[in-house]
PDB file of N, CA and C in Angstrom:
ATOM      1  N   UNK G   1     -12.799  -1.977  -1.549  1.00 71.00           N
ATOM      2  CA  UNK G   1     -13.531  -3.222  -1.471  1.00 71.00           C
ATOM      3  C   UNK G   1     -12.967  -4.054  -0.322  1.00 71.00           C
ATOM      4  N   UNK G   2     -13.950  -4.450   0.534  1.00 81.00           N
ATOM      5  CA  UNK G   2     -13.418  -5.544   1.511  1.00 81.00           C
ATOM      6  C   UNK G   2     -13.922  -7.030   1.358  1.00 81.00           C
ATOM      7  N   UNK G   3     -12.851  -7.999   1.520  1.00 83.00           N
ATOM      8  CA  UNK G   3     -13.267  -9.169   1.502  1.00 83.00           C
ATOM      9  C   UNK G   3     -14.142  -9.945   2.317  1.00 83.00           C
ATOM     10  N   UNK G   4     -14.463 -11.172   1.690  1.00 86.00           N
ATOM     11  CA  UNK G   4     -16.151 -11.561   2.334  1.00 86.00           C
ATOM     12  C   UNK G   4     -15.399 -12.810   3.302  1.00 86.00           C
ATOM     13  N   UNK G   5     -16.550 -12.703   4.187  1.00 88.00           N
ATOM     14  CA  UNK G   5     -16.455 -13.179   5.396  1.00 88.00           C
ATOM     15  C   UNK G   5     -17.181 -14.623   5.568  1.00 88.00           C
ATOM     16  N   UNK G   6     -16.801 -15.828   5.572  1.00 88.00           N
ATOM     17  CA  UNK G   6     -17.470 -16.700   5.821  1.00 88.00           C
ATOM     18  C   UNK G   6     -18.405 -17.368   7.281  1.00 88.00           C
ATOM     19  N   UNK G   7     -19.317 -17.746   7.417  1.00 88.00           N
ATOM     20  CA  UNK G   7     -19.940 -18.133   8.626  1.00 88.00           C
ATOM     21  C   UNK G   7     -19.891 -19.650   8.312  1.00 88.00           C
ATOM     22  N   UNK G   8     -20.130 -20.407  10.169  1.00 90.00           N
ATOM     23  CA  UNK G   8     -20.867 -21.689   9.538  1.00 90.00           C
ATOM     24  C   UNK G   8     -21.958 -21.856   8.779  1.00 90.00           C
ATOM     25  N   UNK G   9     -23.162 -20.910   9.239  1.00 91.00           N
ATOM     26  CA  UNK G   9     -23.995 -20.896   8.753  1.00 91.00           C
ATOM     27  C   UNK G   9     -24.084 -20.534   7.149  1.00 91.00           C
ATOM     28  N   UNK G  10     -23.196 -20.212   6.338  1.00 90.00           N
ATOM     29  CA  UNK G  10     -23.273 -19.340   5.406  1.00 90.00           C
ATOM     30  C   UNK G  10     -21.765 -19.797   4.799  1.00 90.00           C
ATOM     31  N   UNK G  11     -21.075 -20.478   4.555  1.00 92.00           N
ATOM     32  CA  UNK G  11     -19.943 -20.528   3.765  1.00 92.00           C
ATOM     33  C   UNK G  11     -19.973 -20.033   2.393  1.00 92.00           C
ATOM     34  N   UNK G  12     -18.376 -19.345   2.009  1.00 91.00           N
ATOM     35  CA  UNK G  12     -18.081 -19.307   0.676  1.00 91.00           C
ATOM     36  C   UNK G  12     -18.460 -19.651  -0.389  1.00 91.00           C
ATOM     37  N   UNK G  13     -18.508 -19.265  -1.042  1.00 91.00           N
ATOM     38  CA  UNK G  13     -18.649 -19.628  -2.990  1.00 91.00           C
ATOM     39  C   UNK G  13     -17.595 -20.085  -3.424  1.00 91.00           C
ATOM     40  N   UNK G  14     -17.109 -20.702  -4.623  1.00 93.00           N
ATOM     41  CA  UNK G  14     -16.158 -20.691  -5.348  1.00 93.00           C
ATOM     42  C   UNK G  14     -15.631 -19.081  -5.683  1.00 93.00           C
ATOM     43  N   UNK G  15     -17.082 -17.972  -6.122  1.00 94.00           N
ATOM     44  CA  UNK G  15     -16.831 -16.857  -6.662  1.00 94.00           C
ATOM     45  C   UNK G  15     -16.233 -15.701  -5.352  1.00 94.00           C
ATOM     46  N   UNK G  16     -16.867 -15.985  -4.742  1.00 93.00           N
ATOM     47  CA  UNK G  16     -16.181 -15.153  -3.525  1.00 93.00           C
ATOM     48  C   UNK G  16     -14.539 -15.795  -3.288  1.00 93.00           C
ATOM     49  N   UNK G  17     -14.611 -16.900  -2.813  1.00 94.00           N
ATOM     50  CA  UNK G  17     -13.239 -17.302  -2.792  1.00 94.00           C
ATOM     51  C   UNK G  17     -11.979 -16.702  -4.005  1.00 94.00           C
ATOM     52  N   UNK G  18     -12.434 -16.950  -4.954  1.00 95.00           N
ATOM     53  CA  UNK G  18     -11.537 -16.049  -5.858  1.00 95.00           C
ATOM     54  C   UNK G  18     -11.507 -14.834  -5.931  1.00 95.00           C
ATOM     55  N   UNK G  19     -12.465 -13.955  -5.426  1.00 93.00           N
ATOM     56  CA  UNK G  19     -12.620 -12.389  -5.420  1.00 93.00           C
ATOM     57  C   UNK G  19     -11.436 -12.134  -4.122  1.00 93.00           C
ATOM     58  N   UNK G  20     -11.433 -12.543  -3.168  1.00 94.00           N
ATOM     59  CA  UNK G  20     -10.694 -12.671  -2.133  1.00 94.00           C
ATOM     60  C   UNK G  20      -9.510 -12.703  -2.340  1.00 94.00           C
ATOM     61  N   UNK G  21      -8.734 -14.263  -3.479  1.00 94.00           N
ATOM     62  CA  UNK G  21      -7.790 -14.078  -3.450  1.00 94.00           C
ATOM     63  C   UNK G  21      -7.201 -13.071  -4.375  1.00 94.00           C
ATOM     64  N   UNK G  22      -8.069 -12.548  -5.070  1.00 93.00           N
ATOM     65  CA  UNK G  22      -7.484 -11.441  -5.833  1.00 93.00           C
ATOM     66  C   UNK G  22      -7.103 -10.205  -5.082  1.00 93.00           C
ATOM     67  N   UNK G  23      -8.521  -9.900  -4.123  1.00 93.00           N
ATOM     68  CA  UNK G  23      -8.253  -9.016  -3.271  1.00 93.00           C
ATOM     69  C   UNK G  23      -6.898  -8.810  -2.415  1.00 93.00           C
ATOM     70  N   UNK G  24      -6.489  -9.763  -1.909  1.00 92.00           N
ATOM     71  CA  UNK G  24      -5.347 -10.047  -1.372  1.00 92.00           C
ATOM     72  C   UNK G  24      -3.912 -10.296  -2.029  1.00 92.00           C
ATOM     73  N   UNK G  25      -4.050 -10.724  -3.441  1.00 93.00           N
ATOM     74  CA  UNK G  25      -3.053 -10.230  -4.467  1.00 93.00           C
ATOM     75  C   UNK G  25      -2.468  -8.585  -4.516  1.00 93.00           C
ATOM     76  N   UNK G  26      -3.844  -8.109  -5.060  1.00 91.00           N
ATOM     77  CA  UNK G  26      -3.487  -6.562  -5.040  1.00 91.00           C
ATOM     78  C   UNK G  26      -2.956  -6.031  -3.793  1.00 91.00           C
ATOM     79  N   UNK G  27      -3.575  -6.218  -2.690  1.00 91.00           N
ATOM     80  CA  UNK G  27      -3.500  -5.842  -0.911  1.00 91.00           C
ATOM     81  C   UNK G  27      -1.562  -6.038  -0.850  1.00 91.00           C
ATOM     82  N   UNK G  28      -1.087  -7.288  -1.343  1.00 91.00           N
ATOM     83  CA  UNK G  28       0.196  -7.476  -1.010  1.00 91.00           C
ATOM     84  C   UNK G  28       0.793  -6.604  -1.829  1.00 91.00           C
ATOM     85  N   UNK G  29       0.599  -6.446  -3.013  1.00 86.00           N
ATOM     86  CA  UNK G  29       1.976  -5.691  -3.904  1.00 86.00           C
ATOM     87  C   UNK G  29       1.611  -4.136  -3.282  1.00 86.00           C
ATOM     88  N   UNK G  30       0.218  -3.975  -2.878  1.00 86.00           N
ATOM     89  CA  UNK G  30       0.554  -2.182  -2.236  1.00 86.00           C
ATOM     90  C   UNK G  30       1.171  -2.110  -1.227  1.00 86.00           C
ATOM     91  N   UNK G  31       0.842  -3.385   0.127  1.00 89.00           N
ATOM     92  CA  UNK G  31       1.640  -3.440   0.925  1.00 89.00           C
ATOM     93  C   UNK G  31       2.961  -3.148   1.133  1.00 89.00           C
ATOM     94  N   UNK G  32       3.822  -4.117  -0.136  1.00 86.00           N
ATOM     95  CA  UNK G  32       5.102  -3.856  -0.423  1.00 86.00           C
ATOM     96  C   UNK G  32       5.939  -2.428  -0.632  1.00 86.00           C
ATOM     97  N   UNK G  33       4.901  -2.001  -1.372  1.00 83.00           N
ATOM     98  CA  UNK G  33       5.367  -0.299  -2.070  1.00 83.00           C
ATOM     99  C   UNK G  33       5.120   0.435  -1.011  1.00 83.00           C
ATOM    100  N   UNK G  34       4.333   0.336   0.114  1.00 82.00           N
ATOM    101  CA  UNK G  34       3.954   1.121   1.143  1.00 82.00           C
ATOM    102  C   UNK G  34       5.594   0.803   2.607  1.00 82.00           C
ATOM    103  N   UNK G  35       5.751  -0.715   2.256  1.00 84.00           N
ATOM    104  CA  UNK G  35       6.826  -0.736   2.787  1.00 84.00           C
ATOM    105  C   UNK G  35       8.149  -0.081   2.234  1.00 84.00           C
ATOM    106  N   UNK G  36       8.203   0.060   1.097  1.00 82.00           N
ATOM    107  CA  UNK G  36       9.755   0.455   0.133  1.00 82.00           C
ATOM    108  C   UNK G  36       9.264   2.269   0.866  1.00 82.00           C
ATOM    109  N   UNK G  37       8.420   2.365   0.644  1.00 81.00           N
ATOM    110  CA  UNK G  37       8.021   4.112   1.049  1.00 81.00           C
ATOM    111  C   UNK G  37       8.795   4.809   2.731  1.00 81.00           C
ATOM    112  N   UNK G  38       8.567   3.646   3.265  1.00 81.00           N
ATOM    113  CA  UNK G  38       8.575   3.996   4.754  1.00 81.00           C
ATOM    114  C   UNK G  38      10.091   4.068   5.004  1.00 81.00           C
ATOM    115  N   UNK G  39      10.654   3.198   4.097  1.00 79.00           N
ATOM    116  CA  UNK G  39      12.258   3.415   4.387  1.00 79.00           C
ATOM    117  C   UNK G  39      12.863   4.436   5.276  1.00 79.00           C
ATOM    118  N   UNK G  40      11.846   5.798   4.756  1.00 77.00           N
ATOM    119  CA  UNK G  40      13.005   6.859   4.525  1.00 77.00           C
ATOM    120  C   UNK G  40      11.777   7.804   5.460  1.00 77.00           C
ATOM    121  N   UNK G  41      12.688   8.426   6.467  1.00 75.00           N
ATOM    122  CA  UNK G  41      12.190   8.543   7.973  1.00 75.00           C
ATOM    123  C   UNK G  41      10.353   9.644   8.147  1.00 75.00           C
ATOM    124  N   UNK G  42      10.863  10.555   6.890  1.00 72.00           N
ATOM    125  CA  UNK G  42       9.966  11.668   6.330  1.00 72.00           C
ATOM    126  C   UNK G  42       8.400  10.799   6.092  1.00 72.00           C
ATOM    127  N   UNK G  43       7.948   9.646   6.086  1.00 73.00           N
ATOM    128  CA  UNK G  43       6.653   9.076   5.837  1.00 73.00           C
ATOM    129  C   UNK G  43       6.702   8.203   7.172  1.00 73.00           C
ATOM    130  N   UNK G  44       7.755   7.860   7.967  1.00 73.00           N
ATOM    131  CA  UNK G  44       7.227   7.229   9.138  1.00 73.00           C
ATOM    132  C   UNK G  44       6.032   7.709  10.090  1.00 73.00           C
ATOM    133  N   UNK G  45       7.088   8.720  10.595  1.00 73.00           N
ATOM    134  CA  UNK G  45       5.844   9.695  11.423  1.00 73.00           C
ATOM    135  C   UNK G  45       4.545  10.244  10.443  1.00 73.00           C
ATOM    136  N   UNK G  46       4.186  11.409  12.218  1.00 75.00           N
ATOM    137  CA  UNK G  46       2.932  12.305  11.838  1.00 75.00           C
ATOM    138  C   UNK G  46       4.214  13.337  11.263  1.00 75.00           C
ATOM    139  N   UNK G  47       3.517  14.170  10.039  1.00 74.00           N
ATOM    140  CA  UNK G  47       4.247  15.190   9.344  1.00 74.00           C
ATOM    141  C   UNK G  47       3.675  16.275   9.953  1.00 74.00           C
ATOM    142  N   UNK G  48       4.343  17.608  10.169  1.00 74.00           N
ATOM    143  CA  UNK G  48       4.125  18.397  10.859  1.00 74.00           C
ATOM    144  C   UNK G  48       4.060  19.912  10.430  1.00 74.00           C
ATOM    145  N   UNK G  49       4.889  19.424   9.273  1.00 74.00           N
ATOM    146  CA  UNK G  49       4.796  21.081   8.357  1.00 74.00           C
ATOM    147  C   UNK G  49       3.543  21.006   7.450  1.00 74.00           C
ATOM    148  N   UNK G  50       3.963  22.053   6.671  1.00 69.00           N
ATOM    149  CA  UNK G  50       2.802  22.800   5.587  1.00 69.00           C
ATOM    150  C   UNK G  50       2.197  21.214   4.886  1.00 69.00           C
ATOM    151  N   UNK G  51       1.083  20.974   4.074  1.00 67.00           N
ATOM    152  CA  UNK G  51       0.728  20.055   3.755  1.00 67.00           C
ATOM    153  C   UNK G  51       0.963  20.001   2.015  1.00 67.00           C
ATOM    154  N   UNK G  52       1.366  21.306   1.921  1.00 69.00           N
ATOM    155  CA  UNK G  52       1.865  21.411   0.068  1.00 69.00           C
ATOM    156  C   UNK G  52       3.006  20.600  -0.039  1.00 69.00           C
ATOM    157  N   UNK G  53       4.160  21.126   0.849  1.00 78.00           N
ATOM    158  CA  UNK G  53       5.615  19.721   0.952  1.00 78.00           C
ATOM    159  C   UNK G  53       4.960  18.869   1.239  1.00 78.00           C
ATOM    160  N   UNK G  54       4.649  18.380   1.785  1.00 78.00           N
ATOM    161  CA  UNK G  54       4.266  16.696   2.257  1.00 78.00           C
ATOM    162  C   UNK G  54       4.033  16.224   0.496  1.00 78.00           C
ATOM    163  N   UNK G  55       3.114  16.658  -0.095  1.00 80.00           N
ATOM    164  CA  UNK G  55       2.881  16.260  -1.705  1.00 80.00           C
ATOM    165  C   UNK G  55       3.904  16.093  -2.560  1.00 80.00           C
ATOM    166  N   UNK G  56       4.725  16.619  -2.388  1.00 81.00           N
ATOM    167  CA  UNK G  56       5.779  16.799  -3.426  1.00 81.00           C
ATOM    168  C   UNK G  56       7.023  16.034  -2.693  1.00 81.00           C
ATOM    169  N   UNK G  57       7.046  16.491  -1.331  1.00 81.00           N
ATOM    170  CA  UNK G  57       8.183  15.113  -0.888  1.00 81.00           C
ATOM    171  C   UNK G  57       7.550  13.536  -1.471  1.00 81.00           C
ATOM    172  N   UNK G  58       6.351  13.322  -1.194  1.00 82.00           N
ATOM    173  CA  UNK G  58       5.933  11.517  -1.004  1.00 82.00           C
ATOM    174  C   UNK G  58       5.895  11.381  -2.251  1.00 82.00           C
ATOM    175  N   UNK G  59       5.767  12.651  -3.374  1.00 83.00           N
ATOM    176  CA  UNK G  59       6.335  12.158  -4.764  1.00 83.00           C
ATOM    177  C   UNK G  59       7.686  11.848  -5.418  1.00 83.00           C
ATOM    178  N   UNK G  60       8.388  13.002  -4.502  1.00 83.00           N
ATOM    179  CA  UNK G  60       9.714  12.810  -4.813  1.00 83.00           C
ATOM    180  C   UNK G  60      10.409  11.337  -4.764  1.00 83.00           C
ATOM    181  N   UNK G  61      10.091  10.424  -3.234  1.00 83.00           N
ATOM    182  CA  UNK G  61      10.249   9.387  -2.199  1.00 83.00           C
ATOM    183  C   UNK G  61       9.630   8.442  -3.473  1.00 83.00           C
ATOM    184  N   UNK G  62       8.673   8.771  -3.893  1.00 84.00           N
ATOM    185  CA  UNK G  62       8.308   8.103  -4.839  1.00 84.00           C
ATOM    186  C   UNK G  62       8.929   7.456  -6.034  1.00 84.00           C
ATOM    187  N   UNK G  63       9.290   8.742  -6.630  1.00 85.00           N
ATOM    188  CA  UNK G  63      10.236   8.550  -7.673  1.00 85.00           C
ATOM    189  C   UNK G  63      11.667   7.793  -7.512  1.00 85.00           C
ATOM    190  N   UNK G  64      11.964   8.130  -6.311  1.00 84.00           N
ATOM    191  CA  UNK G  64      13.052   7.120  -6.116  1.00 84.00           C
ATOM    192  C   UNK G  64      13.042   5.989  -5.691  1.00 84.00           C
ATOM    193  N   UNK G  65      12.053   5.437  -4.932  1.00 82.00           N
ATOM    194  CA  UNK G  65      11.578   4.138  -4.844  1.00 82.00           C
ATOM    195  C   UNK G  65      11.574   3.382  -6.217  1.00 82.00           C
ATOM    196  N   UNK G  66      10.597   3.972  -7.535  1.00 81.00           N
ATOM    197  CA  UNK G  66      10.256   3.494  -8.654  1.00 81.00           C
ATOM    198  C   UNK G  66      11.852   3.416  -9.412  1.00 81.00           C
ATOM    199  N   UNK G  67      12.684   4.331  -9.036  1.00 81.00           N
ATOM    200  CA  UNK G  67      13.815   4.552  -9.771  1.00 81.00           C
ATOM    201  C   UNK G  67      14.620   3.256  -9.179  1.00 81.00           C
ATOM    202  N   UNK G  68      15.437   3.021  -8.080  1.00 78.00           N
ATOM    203  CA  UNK G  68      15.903   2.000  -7.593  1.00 78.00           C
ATOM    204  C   UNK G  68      15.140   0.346  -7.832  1.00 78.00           C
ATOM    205  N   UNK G  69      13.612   0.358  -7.927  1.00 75.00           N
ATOM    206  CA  UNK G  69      13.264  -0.725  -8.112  1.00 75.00           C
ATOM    207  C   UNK G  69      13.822  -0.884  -9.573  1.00 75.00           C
ATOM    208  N   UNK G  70      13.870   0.387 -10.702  1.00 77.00           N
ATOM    209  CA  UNK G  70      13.915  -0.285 -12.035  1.00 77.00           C
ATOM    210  C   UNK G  70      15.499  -0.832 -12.451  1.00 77.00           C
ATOM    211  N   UNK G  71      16.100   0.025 -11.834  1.00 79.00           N
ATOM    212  CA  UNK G  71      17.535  -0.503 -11.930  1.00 79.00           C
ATOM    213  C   UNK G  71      17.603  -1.842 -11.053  1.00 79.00           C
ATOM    214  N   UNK G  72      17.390  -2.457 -10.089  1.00 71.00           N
ATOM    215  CA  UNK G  72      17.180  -3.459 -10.032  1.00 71.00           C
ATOM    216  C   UNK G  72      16.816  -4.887 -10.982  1.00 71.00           C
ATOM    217  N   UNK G  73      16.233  -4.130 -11.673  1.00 62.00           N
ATOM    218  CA  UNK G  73      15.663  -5.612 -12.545  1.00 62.00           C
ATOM    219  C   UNK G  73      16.987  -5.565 -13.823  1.00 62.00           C
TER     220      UNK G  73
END
């Protein structure tokens, strides 16, 4: 879903305005997790091997992302 676009001609709703900021709620916390991901050098780049590892590494990367965030709290 992409957020709506206001004109002069055509301004916002109340209802759009809130669809938006929701949109952009969700947009940030993936952002974040997409940043905790990149840490680690294997998701920076273009990947170059087989595409079966790539799955199971960005899960692995995964799991430890989720793992370090929970010990955190």
């Amino acid at each position: 879903m992409t957020t709506q676009k206001a004109t002069r001609a055509s301004p916002l709703c109340t209802q759009q305005r809130q669809e938006n900021r929701e949109l952009a709620y969700t947009r940030q916390g993936m952002e974040h997790v997409i940043r905790r991901m990149k840490v680690f050098r294997v998701l920076k780049g273009v990947y170059r091997h087989r595409r079966r590892r790539f799955a199971l590494r960005v899960q692995l990367i995964a799991a430890l992302c989720n793992l370090t965030r929970a010990c955190q709290s």
